[in-house]
Amino acid sequence: MTAPILTTPRLRIPRIGLGTWALRGAEAQRAVESAIGLSYRHIDTAAMYGNEDAVGAGIAACGLPRSEIFLTTKVWWTELAPDALRASAEASLKRLGTPYADLVLIHWPSKGMDLAASLGALAMLQADGLARAVGVSNFPPGLLKRALDLGIAPIAALQVECHVYLWQEQLAALCRQHGLALTAYSPIAKARVNDDPVLQGIAAKHGATPVQVALAWLLAQENLVAIPKSGRPEGQRDNLAAAALRLDAADLAAIAALPKDRRLVNPDFAPDWAA
């Protein structure tokens, strides 16, 4: 089984990818090799994860042409001045062992960032062939709208925390309006979905797992991509199989009734989410 492909005006991206946050060293490399062996074609990493060398080694070991893997990496919020952003991206590519990334994102906004300058540096990465597409992550609605309105970088994607307990409609609406892919990180709410009686009931009805139900709900949303992390082949296989699960109207209504304001990732450098 392979993940379905989302096609937008600026990129083609598999709708289920492998998140690699917290995977390190040999574990990260094994996870990437396993996922690709199971037909994953989308791998997500970041400079801050400290695993780009292992992710790159896993991709290289799979033996597939580089063009068959969609690879995302990200520039940390302390490196957003143009020269620093460029240097960070180049260092990421060196660690990954690839001449380009399919998507390079600003990982988090900085409170003191020069937005126009940072977007200009992103645009240059794409113009120079270091990134096939560029985008942002963890931008609140107001900041994302400012970035889009500036028109400096051809923003193709937004990556944010998104799951059955956190649906960000303002951001989703901006992504729909501008043709952006919306990538959901922490898509199974750090495994909290496993203990949810609503999801357990829906899972039992379909012969699935609560994790698969949570992922299927995300994939039922427009322009949405999910990047669940799993270092185990069994978990990776189950996550990929969620793409084939079709929830009915009753399922969707039950999930819609769950609270949608449970943010699980909120570091001290996070932006004002309401801005």
PDB file of C-alpha atoms in Angstrom:
ATOM      1  CA  MET A   1       0.000   0.000   0.000  1.00  0.00           C
ATOM      2  CA  THR A   2       1.190   3.519  -0.767  1.00  0.00           C
ATOM      3  CA  ALA A   3      -0.189   6.749   0.596  1.00  0.00           C
ATOM      4  CA  PRO A   4      -2.488   8.824  -1.603  1.00  0.00           C
ATOM      5  CA  ILE A   5      -0.933  11.932  -3.129  1.00  0.00           C
ATOM      6  CA  LEU A   6      -2.080  15.473  -2.448  1.00  0.00           C
ATOM      7  CA  THR A   7      -1.566  17.730  -5.455  1.00  0.00           C
ATOM      8  CA  THR A   8      -1.657  21.488  -4.942  1.00  0.00           C
ATOM      9  CA  PRO A   9      -0.598  24.316  -7.262  1.00  0.00           C
ATOM     10  CA  ARG A  10       2.934  24.186  -5.793  1.00  0.00           C
ATOM     11  CA  LEU A  11       3.692  20.603  -4.829  1.00  0.00           C
ATOM     12  CA  ARG A  12       2.763  16.918  -4.883  1.00  0.00           C
ATOM     13  CA  ILE A  13       3.097  15.325  -1.463  1.00  0.00           C
ATOM     14  CA  PRO A  14       2.145  11.910  -0.063  1.00  0.00           C
ATOM     15  CA  ARG A  15      -0.658  12.377   2.459  1.00  0.00           C
ATOM     16  CA  ILE A  16       0.933  10.091   5.051  1.00  0.00           C
ATOM     17  CA  GLY A  17       4.579  10.528   5.908  1.00  0.00           C
ATOM     18  CA  LEU A  18       6.984   9.355   8.568  1.00  0.00           C
ATOM     19  CA  GLY A  19       7.591  11.852  11.346  1.00  0.00           C
ATOM     20  CA  THR A  20      11.045  11.404  12.893  1.00  0.00           C
ATOM     21  CA  TRP A  21      11.025  13.726  15.928  1.00  0.00           C
ATOM     22  CA  ALA A  22      12.782  12.044  18.884  1.00  0.00           C
ATOM     23  CA  LEU A  23      14.240   9.234  16.740  1.00  0.00           C
ATOM     24  CA  ARG A  24      18.029   9.245  16.864  1.00  0.00           C
ATOM     25  CA  GLY A  25      21.006   7.455  15.394  1.00  0.00           C
ATOM     26  CA  ALA A  26      20.621   3.827  14.398  1.00  0.00           C
ATOM     27  CA  GLU A  27      16.990   3.816  15.554  1.00  0.00           C
ATOM     28  CA  ALA A  28      16.186   6.679  13.195  1.00  0.00           C
ATOM     29  CA  GLN A  29      17.979   5.031  10.285  1.00  0.00           C
ATOM     30  CA  ARG A  30      16.171   1.720  10.871  1.00  0.00           C
ATOM     31  CA  ALA A  31      12.833   3.542  11.076  1.00  0.00           C
ATOM     32  CA  VAL A  32      13.430   5.294   7.753  1.00  0.00           C
ATOM     33  CA  GLU A  33      14.570   2.104   6.041  1.00  0.00           C
ATOM     34  CA  SER A  34      11.584   0.204   7.406  1.00  0.00           C
ATOM     35  CA  ALA A  35       9.113   2.890   6.363  1.00  0.00           C
ATOM     36  CA  ILE A  36      10.465   3.115   2.829  1.00  0.00           C
ATOM     37  CA  GLY A  37      10.389  -0.670   2.624  1.00  0.00           C
ATOM     38  CA  LEU A  38       6.690  -0.489   3.522  1.00  0.00           C
ATOM     39  CA  SER A  39       6.092   1.998   0.674  1.00  0.00           C
ATOM     40  CA  TYR A  40       6.295   5.270   2.573  1.00  0.00           C
ATOM     41  CA  ARG A  41       7.554   7.950   0.213  1.00  0.00           C
ATOM     42  CA  HIS A  42       7.415  10.975   2.526  1.00  0.00           C
ATOM     43  CA  ILE A  43       9.955  11.532   5.319  1.00  0.00           C
ATOM     44  CA  ASP A  44       9.890  14.522   7.670  1.00  0.00           C
ATOM     45  CA  THR A  45      12.875  15.759   9.688  1.00  0.00           C
ATOM     46  CA  ALA A  46      14.422  19.018  10.897  1.00  0.00           C
ATOM     47  CA  ALA A  47      17.789  20.469  11.828  1.00  0.00           C
ATOM     48  CA  MET A  48      16.694  20.609  15.468  1.00  0.00           C
ATOM     49  CA  TYR A  49      15.849  16.892  15.558  1.00  0.00           C
ATOM     50  CA  GLY A  50      19.527  15.976  15.476  1.00  0.00           C
ATOM     51  CA  ASN A  51      18.856  13.031  13.169  1.00  0.00           C
ATOM     52  CA  GLU A  52      19.335  14.342   9.631  1.00  0.00           C
ATOM     53  CA  ASP A  53      22.480  12.258   9.126  1.00  0.00           C
ATOM     54  CA  ALA A  54      20.618   9.096  10.159  1.00  0.00           C
ATOM     55  CA  VAL A  55      17.577  10.005   8.055  1.00  0.00           C
ATOM     56  CA  GLY A  56      19.814  10.602   5.058  1.00  0.00           C
ATOM     57  CA  ALA A  57      21.573   7.290   5.626  1.00  0.00           C
ATOM     58  CA  GLY A  58      18.220   5.513   5.751  1.00  0.00           C
ATOM     59  CA  ILE A  59      17.116   7.090   2.493  1.00  0.00           C
ATOM     60  CA  ALA A  60      20.420   6.222   0.829  1.00  0.00           C
ATOM     61  CA  ALA A  61      20.247   2.619   2.035  1.00  0.00           C
ATOM     62  CA  CYS A  62      16.817   2.080   0.478  1.00  0.00           C
ATOM     63  CA  GLY A  63      18.333   2.248  -3.008  1.00  0.00           C
ATOM     64  CA  LEU A  64      15.459   4.180  -4.556  1.00  0.00           C
ATOM     65  CA  PRO A  65      16.073   7.145  -6.843  1.00  0.00           C
ATOM     66  CA  ARG A  66      16.124  10.325  -4.779  1.00  0.00           C
ATOM     67  CA  SER A  67      13.233  11.660  -6.853  1.00  0.00           C
ATOM     68  CA  GLU A  68      10.902   8.992  -5.435  1.00  0.00           C
ATOM     69  CA  ILE A  69      11.206  10.270  -1.845  1.00  0.00           C
ATOM     70  CA  PHE A  70       9.507  13.446  -0.637  1.00  0.00           C
ATOM     71  CA  LEU A  71      11.857  14.870   1.997  1.00  0.00           C
ATOM     72  CA  THR A  72      11.028  17.746   4.327  1.00  0.00           C
ATOM     73  CA  THR A  73      13.428  19.527   6.648  1.00  0.00           C
ATOM     74  CA  LYS A  74      13.205  22.703   8.700  1.00  0.00           C
ATOM     75  CA  VAL A  75      15.281  25.684   9.816  1.00  0.00           C
ATOM     76  CA  TRP A  76      15.235  26.451  13.552  1.00  0.00           C
ATOM     77  CA  TRP A  77      13.843  29.737  14.867  1.00  0.00           C
ATOM     78  CA  THR A  78      17.252  31.048  15.963  1.00  0.00           C
ATOM     79  CA  GLU A  79      18.554  30.849  12.379  1.00  0.00           C
ATOM     80  CA  LEU A  80      16.078  33.029  10.481  1.00  0.00           C
ATOM     81  CA  ALA A  81      18.327  35.932   9.450  1.00  0.00           C
ATOM     82  CA  PRO A  82      18.950  35.440   5.706  1.00  0.00           C
ATOM     83  CA  ASP A  83      22.594  34.337   5.930  1.00  0.00           C
ATOM     84  CA  ALA A  84      21.896  32.059   8.881  1.00  0.00           C
ATOM     85  CA  LEU A  85      18.850  30.533   7.207  1.00  0.00           C
ATOM     86  CA  ARG A  86      20.855  29.790   4.080  1.00  0.00           C
ATOM     87  CA  ALA A  87      23.707  28.293   6.091  1.00  0.00           C
ATOM     88  CA  SER A  88      21.293  26.146   8.118  1.00  0.00           C
ATOM     89  CA  ALA A  89      19.596  24.792   5.020  1.00  0.00           C
ATOM     90  CA  GLU A  90      22.916  24.010   3.344  1.00  0.00           C
ATOM     91  CA  ALA A  91      24.132  22.224   6.491  1.00  0.00           C
ATOM     92  CA  SER A  92      20.905  20.199   6.598  1.00  0.00           C
ATOM     93  CA  LEU A  93      21.374  19.101   3.003  1.00  0.00           C
ATOM     94  CA  LYS A  94      24.964  18.100   3.713  1.00  0.00           C
ATOM     95  CA  ARG A  95      23.880  15.986   6.695  1.00  0.00           C
ATOM     96  CA  LEU A  96      21.059  14.457   4.671  1.00  0.00           C
ATOM     97  CA  GLY A  97      23.423  13.665   1.811  1.00  0.00           C
ATOM     98  CA  THR A  98      21.181  15.215  -0.818  1.00  0.00           C
ATOM     99  CA  PRO A  99      21.518  18.220  -3.140  1.00  0.00           C
ATOM    100  CA  TYR A 100      17.965  19.359  -2.419  1.00  0.00           C
ATOM    101  CA  ALA A 101      14.994  18.945  -0.110  1.00  0.00           C
ATOM    102  CA  ASP A 102      11.503  18.662  -1.511  1.00  0.00           C
ATOM    103  CA  LEU A 103      10.243  21.059   1.151  1.00  0.00           C
ATOM    104  CA  VAL A 104      12.132  23.440   3.450  1.00  0.00           C
ATOM    105  CA  LEU A 105      10.171  25.079   6.250  1.00  0.00           C
ATOM    106  CA  ILE A 106      10.767  27.785   8.820  1.00  0.00           C
ATOM    107  CA  HIS A 107      10.335  25.539  11.871  1.00  0.00           C
ATOM    108  CA  TRP A 108       9.036  28.193  14.293  1.00  0.00           C
ATOM    109  CA  PRO A 109       8.671  31.941  13.908  1.00  0.00           C
ATOM    110  CA  SER A 110      10.862  34.138  16.062  1.00  0.00           C
ATOM    111  CA  LYS A 111       9.368  37.054  17.943  1.00  0.00           C
ATOM    112  CA  GLY A 112      12.041  39.342  16.534  1.00  0.00           C
ATOM    113  CA  MET A 113      12.226  37.940  13.036  1.00  0.00           C
ATOM    114  CA  ASP A 114      12.335  40.133   9.962  1.00  0.00           C
ATOM    115  CA  LEU A 115       9.548  38.272   8.181  1.00  0.00           C
ATOM    116  CA  ALA A 116      10.207  39.752   4.747  1.00  0.00           C
ATOM    117  CA  ALA A 117      13.935  39.010   4.935  1.00  0.00           C
ATOM    118  CA  SER A 118      13.372  35.435   6.105  1.00  0.00           C
ATOM    119  CA  LEU A 119      10.831  34.815   3.358  1.00  0.00           C
ATOM    120  CA  GLY A 120      13.258  36.259   0.831  1.00  0.00           C
ATOM    121  CA  ALA A 121      15.912  33.791   1.982  1.00  0.00           C
ATOM    122  CA  LEU A 122      13.399  30.944   1.642  1.00  0.00           C
ATOM    123  CA  ALA A 123      12.559  32.068  -1.865  1.00  0.00           C
ATOM    124  CA  MET A 124      16.257  32.058  -2.779  1.00  0.00           C
ATOM    125  CA  LEU A 125      16.597  28.455  -1.580  1.00  0.00           C
ATOM    126  CA  GLN A 126      13.938  27.471  -4.065  1.00  0.00           C
ATOM    127  CA  ALA A 127      15.287  29.665  -6.852  1.00  0.00           C
ATOM    128  CA  ASP A 128      18.736  28.130  -6.404  1.00  0.00           C
ATOM    129  CA  GLY A 129      17.444  24.558  -6.431  1.00  0.00           C
ATOM    130  CA  LEU A 130      18.151  23.721  -2.787  1.00  0.00           C
ATOM    131  CA  ALA A 131      14.422  23.327  -2.156  1.00  0.00           C
ATOM    132  CA  ARG A 132      11.747  22.149  -4.544  1.00  0.00           C
ATOM    133  CA  ALA A 133       9.170  23.971  -2.417  1.00  0.00           C
ATOM    134  CA  VAL A 134       9.196  26.135   0.709  1.00  0.00           C
ATOM    135  CA  GLY A 135       6.822  26.876   3.544  1.00  0.00           C
ATOM    136  CA  VAL A 136       6.375  27.627   7.218  1.00  0.00           C
ATOM    137  CA  SER A 137       5.535  25.817  10.433  1.00  0.00           C
ATOM    138  CA  ASN A 138       3.866  26.912  13.673  1.00  0.00           C
ATOM    139  CA  PHE A 139       2.652  30.213  12.229  1.00  0.00           C
ATOM    140  CA  PRO A 140      -0.574  31.534  13.803  1.00  0.00           C
ATOM    141  CA  PRO A 141      -3.291  32.824  11.444  1.00  0.00           C
ATOM    142  CA  GLY A 142      -2.308  36.482  11.484  1.00  0.00           C
ATOM    143  CA  LEU A 143       1.341  35.773  10.783  1.00  0.00           C
ATOM    144  CA  LEU A 144       0.533  33.267   8.052  1.00  0.00           C
ATOM    145  CA  LYS A 145      -1.737  35.820   6.377  1.00  0.00           C
ATOM    146  CA  ARG A 146       1.011  38.445   6.555  1.00  0.00           C
ATOM    147  CA  ALA A 147       3.474  36.027   5.002  1.00  0.00           C
ATOM    148  CA  LEU A 148       1.077  35.167   2.198  1.00  0.00           C
ATOM    149  CA  ASP A 149       0.131  38.786   1.576  1.00  0.00           C
ATOM    150  CA  LEU A 150       3.790  39.796   1.243  1.00  0.00           C
ATOM    151  CA  GLY A 151       4.073  37.485  -1.758  1.00  0.00           C
ATOM    152  CA  ILE A 152       7.839  37.170  -1.311  1.00  0.00           C
ATOM    153  CA  ALA A 153       8.170  33.393  -1.027  1.00  0.00           C
ATOM    154  CA  PRO A 154       5.991  30.891  -2.918  1.00  0.00           C
ATOM    155  CA  ILE A 155       4.671  29.337   0.299  1.00  0.00           C
ATOM    156  CA  ALA A 156       3.471  25.827  -0.504  1.00  0.00           C
ATOM    157  CA  ALA A 157       2.760  24.348   2.914  1.00  0.00           C
ATOM    158  CA  LEU A 158       2.016  25.018   6.555  1.00  0.00           C
ATOM    159  CA  GLN A 159       2.931  22.496   9.230  1.00  0.00           C
ATOM    160  CA  VAL A 160       1.188  22.747  12.614  1.00  0.00           C
ATOM    161  CA  GLU A 161      -0.016  20.600  15.477  1.00  0.00           C
ATOM    162  CA  CYS A 162      -3.337  19.150  14.403  1.00  0.00           C
ATOM    163  CA  HIS A 163      -5.352  16.175  15.653  1.00  0.00           C
ATOM    164  CA  VAL A 164      -8.828  15.142  16.787  1.00  0.00           C
ATOM    165  CA  TYR A 165      -8.445  17.390  19.862  1.00  0.00           C
ATOM    166  CA  LEU A 166      -7.025  20.422  18.052  1.00  0.00           C
ATOM    167  CA  TRP A 167      -8.597  21.602  14.812  1.00  0.00           C
ATOM    168  CA  GLN A 168      -7.371  25.006  13.656  1.00  0.00           C
ATOM    169  CA  GLU A 169     -10.082  26.216  11.316  1.00  0.00           C
ATOM    170  CA  GLN A 170      -8.636  29.684  10.660  1.00  0.00           C
ATOM    171  CA  LEU A 171      -5.378  28.143   9.485  1.00  0.00           C
ATOM    172  CA  ALA A 172      -7.171  25.428   7.532  1.00  0.00           C
ATOM    173  CA  ALA A 173      -9.302  28.062   5.798  1.00  0.00           C
ATOM    174  CA  LEU A 174      -6.221  30.080   4.813  1.00  0.00           C
ATOM    175  CA  CYS A 175      -4.608  26.925   3.433  1.00  0.00           C
ATOM    176  CA  ARG A 176      -7.714  26.104   1.403  1.00  0.00           C
ATOM    177  CA  GLN A 177      -7.960  29.663   0.123  1.00  0.00           C
ATOM    178  CA  HIS A 178      -4.334  29.820  -1.004  1.00  0.00           C
ATOM    179  CA  GLY A 179      -3.868  26.213  -2.098  1.00  0.00           C
ATOM    180  CA  LEU A 180      -1.422  25.286   0.660  1.00  0.00           C
ATOM    181  CA  ALA A 181      -0.878  21.769   1.959  1.00  0.00           C
ATOM    182  CA  LEU A 182      -1.662  21.616   5.675  1.00  0.00           C
ATOM    183  CA  THR A 183       0.649  19.110   7.374  1.00  0.00           C
ATOM    184  CA  ALA A 184      -0.483  17.818  10.760  1.00  0.00           C
ATOM    185  CA  TYR A 185       2.235  17.014  13.265  1.00  0.00           C
ATOM    186  CA  SER A 186       1.424  15.101  16.461  1.00  0.00           C
ATOM    187  CA  PRO A 187      -1.536  13.727  14.463  1.00  0.00           C
ATOM    188  CA  ILE A 188      -2.388  11.093  17.074  1.00  0.00           C
ATOM    189  CA  ALA A 189      -2.135  13.561  19.977  1.00  0.00           C
ATOM    190  CA  LYS A 190       0.937  11.861  21.440  1.00  0.00           C
ATOM    191  CA  ALA A 191      -0.982   8.551  21.556  1.00  0.00           C
ATOM    192  CA  ARG A 192      -3.746   9.980  23.756  1.00  0.00           C
ATOM    193  CA  VAL A 193      -6.243   8.785  21.161  1.00  0.00           C
ATOM    194  CA  ASN A 194      -5.651   5.189  22.268  1.00  0.00           C
ATOM    195  CA  ASP A 195      -7.474   5.833  25.543  1.00  0.00           C
ATOM    196  CA  ASP A 196     -10.409   7.753  24.089  1.00  0.00           C
ATOM    197  CA  PRO A 197     -13.707   5.829  24.402  1.00  0.00           C
ATOM    198  CA  VAL A 198     -15.220   7.600  21.377  1.00  0.00           C
ATOM    199  CA  LEU A 199     -12.330   6.593  19.143  1.00  0.00           C
ATOM    200  CA  GLN A 200     -12.251   3.118  20.671  1.00  0.00           C
ATOM    201  CA  GLY A 201     -15.901   2.653  19.747  1.00  0.00           C
ATOM    202  CA  ILE A 202     -15.434   3.816  16.181  1.00  0.00           C
ATOM    203  CA  ALA A 203     -12.345   1.637  15.855  1.00  0.00           C
ATOM    204  CA  ALA A 204     -14.236  -1.451  17.049  1.00  0.00           C
ATOM    205  CA  LYS A 205     -16.965  -0.799  14.489  1.00  0.00           C
ATOM    206  CA  HIS A 206     -14.456  -0.732  11.632  1.00  0.00           C
ATOM    207  CA  GLY A 207     -12.050  -3.392  12.864  1.00  0.00           C
ATOM    208  CA  ALA A 208      -9.395  -0.701  13.163  1.00  0.00           C
ATOM    209  CA  THR A 209      -7.391   0.971  15.928  1.00  0.00           C
ATOM    210  CA  PRO A 210      -8.045   4.354  17.575  1.00  0.00           C
ATOM    211  CA  VAL A 211      -4.836   5.624  15.953  1.00  0.00           C
ATOM    212  CA  GLN A 212      -6.101   4.631  12.522  1.00  0.00           C
ATOM    213  CA  VAL A 213      -9.425   6.342  13.218  1.00  0.00           C
ATOM    214  CA  ALA A 214      -7.623   9.539  14.268  1.00  0.00           C
ATOM    215  CA  LEU A 215      -5.525   9.504  11.105  1.00  0.00           C
ATOM    216  CA  ALA A 216      -8.525   8.699   8.902  1.00  0.00           C
ATOM    217  CA  TRP A 217     -10.349  11.707  10.364  1.00  0.00           C
ATOM    218  CA  LEU A 218      -7.452  13.963   9.422  1.00  0.00           C
ATOM    219  CA  LEU A 219      -7.283  12.519   5.919  1.00  0.00           C
ATOM    220  CA  ALA A 220     -10.995  13.255   5.521  1.00  0.00           C
ATOM    221  CA  GLN A 221     -10.096  16.970   5.708  1.00  0.00           C
ATOM    222  CA  GLU A 222      -9.260  18.944   2.593  1.00  0.00           C
ATOM    223  CA  ASN A 223      -5.601  19.506   1.646  1.00  0.00           C
ATOM    224  CA  LEU A 224      -4.362  17.707   4.756  1.00  0.00           C
ATOM    225  CA  VAL A 225      -1.217  15.604   5.208  1.00  0.00           C
ATOM    226  CA  ALA A 226      -0.304  13.659   8.377  1.00  0.00           C
ATOM    227  CA  ILE A 227       3.158  12.679   9.604  1.00  0.00           C
ATOM    228  CA  PRO A 228       2.763  10.196  12.475  1.00  0.00           C
ATOM    229  CA  LYS A 229       5.974   9.025  14.106  1.00  0.00           C
ATOM    230  CA  SER A 230       6.634   5.331  14.575  1.00  0.00           C
ATOM    231  CA  GLY A 231       9.921   3.520  14.877  1.00  0.00           C
ATOM    232  CA  ARG A 232       8.251   0.089  14.684  1.00  0.00           C
ATOM    233  CA  PRO A 233       7.373  -1.579  11.382  1.00  0.00           C
ATOM    234  CA  GLU A 234       4.045  -2.718  12.844  1.00  0.00           C
ATOM    235  CA  GLY A 235       3.079   0.823  13.780  1.00  0.00           C
ATOM    236  CA  GLN A 236       4.251   2.180  10.445  1.00  0.00           C
ATOM    237  CA  ARG A 237       2.179  -0.417   8.607  1.00  0.00           C
ATOM    238  CA  ASP A 238      -0.917   0.397  10.665  1.00  0.00           C
ATOM    239  CA  ASN A 239      -0.473   4.135  10.119  1.00  0.00           C
ATOM    240  CA  LEU A 240      -0.184   3.714   6.370  1.00  0.00           C
ATOM    241  CA  ALA A 241      -3.278   1.492   6.309  1.00  0.00           C
ATOM    242  CA  ALA A 242      -5.315   4.324   7.832  1.00  0.00           C
ATOM    243  CA  ALA A 243      -5.467   5.868   4.357  1.00  0.00           C
ATOM    244  CA  ALA A 244      -7.891   3.121   3.332  1.00  0.00           C
ATOM    245  CA  LEU A 245     -10.256   3.635   6.290  1.00  0.00           C
ATOM    246  CA  ARG A 246     -13.452   5.498   5.404  1.00  0.00           C
ATOM    247  CA  LEU A 247     -15.379   7.008   8.295  1.00  0.00           C
ATOM    248  CA  ASP A 248     -19.128   7.413   7.955  1.00  0.00           C
ATOM    249  CA  ALA A 249     -21.226  10.446   8.857  1.00  0.00           C
ATOM    250  CA  ALA A 250     -21.898   9.174  12.375  1.00  0.00           C
ATOM    251  CA  ASP A 251     -18.186   8.657  12.972  1.00  0.00           C
ATOM    252  CA  LEU A 252     -17.351  12.127  11.728  1.00  0.00           C
ATOM    253  CA  ALA A 253     -20.068  13.683  13.886  1.00  0.00           C
ATOM    254  CA  ALA A 254     -18.833  11.873  16.986  1.00  0.00           C
ATOM    255  CA  ILE A 255     -15.275  13.061  16.394  1.00  0.00           C
ATOM    256  CA  ALA A 256     -16.476  16.586  15.632  1.00  0.00           C
ATOM    257  CA  ALA A 257     -18.077  16.653  19.091  1.00  0.00           C
ATOM    258  CA  LEU A 258     -14.739  16.060  20.819  1.00  0.00           C
ATOM    259  CA  PRO A 259     -13.016  19.165  22.236  1.00  0.00           C
ATOM    260  CA  LYS A 260     -10.863  20.891  19.620  1.00  0.00           C
ATOM    261  CA  ASP A 261      -8.698  23.125  21.798  1.00  0.00           C
ATOM    262  CA  ARG A 262      -6.198  20.734  23.425  1.00  0.00           C
ATOM    263  CA  ARG A 263      -2.802  22.035  22.400  1.00  0.00           C
ATOM    264  CA  LEU A 264      -0.003  19.644  23.395  1.00  0.00           C
ATOM    265  CA  VAL A 265       3.021  21.460  21.930  1.00  0.00           C
ATOM    266  CA  ASN A 266       3.509  24.940  23.369  1.00  0.00           C
ATOM    267  CA  PRO A 267       7.159  25.784  24.159  1.00  0.00           C
ATOM    268  CA  ASP A 268       8.130  29.047  25.805  1.00  0.00           C
ATOM    269  CA  PHE A 269       9.264  30.474  22.450  1.00  0.00           C
ATOM    270  CA  ALA A 270       5.918  29.716  20.771  1.00  0.00           C
ATOM    271  CA  PRO A 271       4.061  32.589  19.111  1.00  0.00           C
ATOM    272  CA  ASP A 272       0.794  34.053  20.337  1.00  0.00           C
ATOM    273  CA  TRP A 273      -1.496  31.414  18.834  1.00  0.00           C
ATOM    274  CA  ALA A 274      -4.423  33.828  18.691  1.00  0.00           C
ATOM    275  CA  ALA A 275      -2.478  36.481  16.784  1.00  0.00           C
TER     276      ALA A 275
END
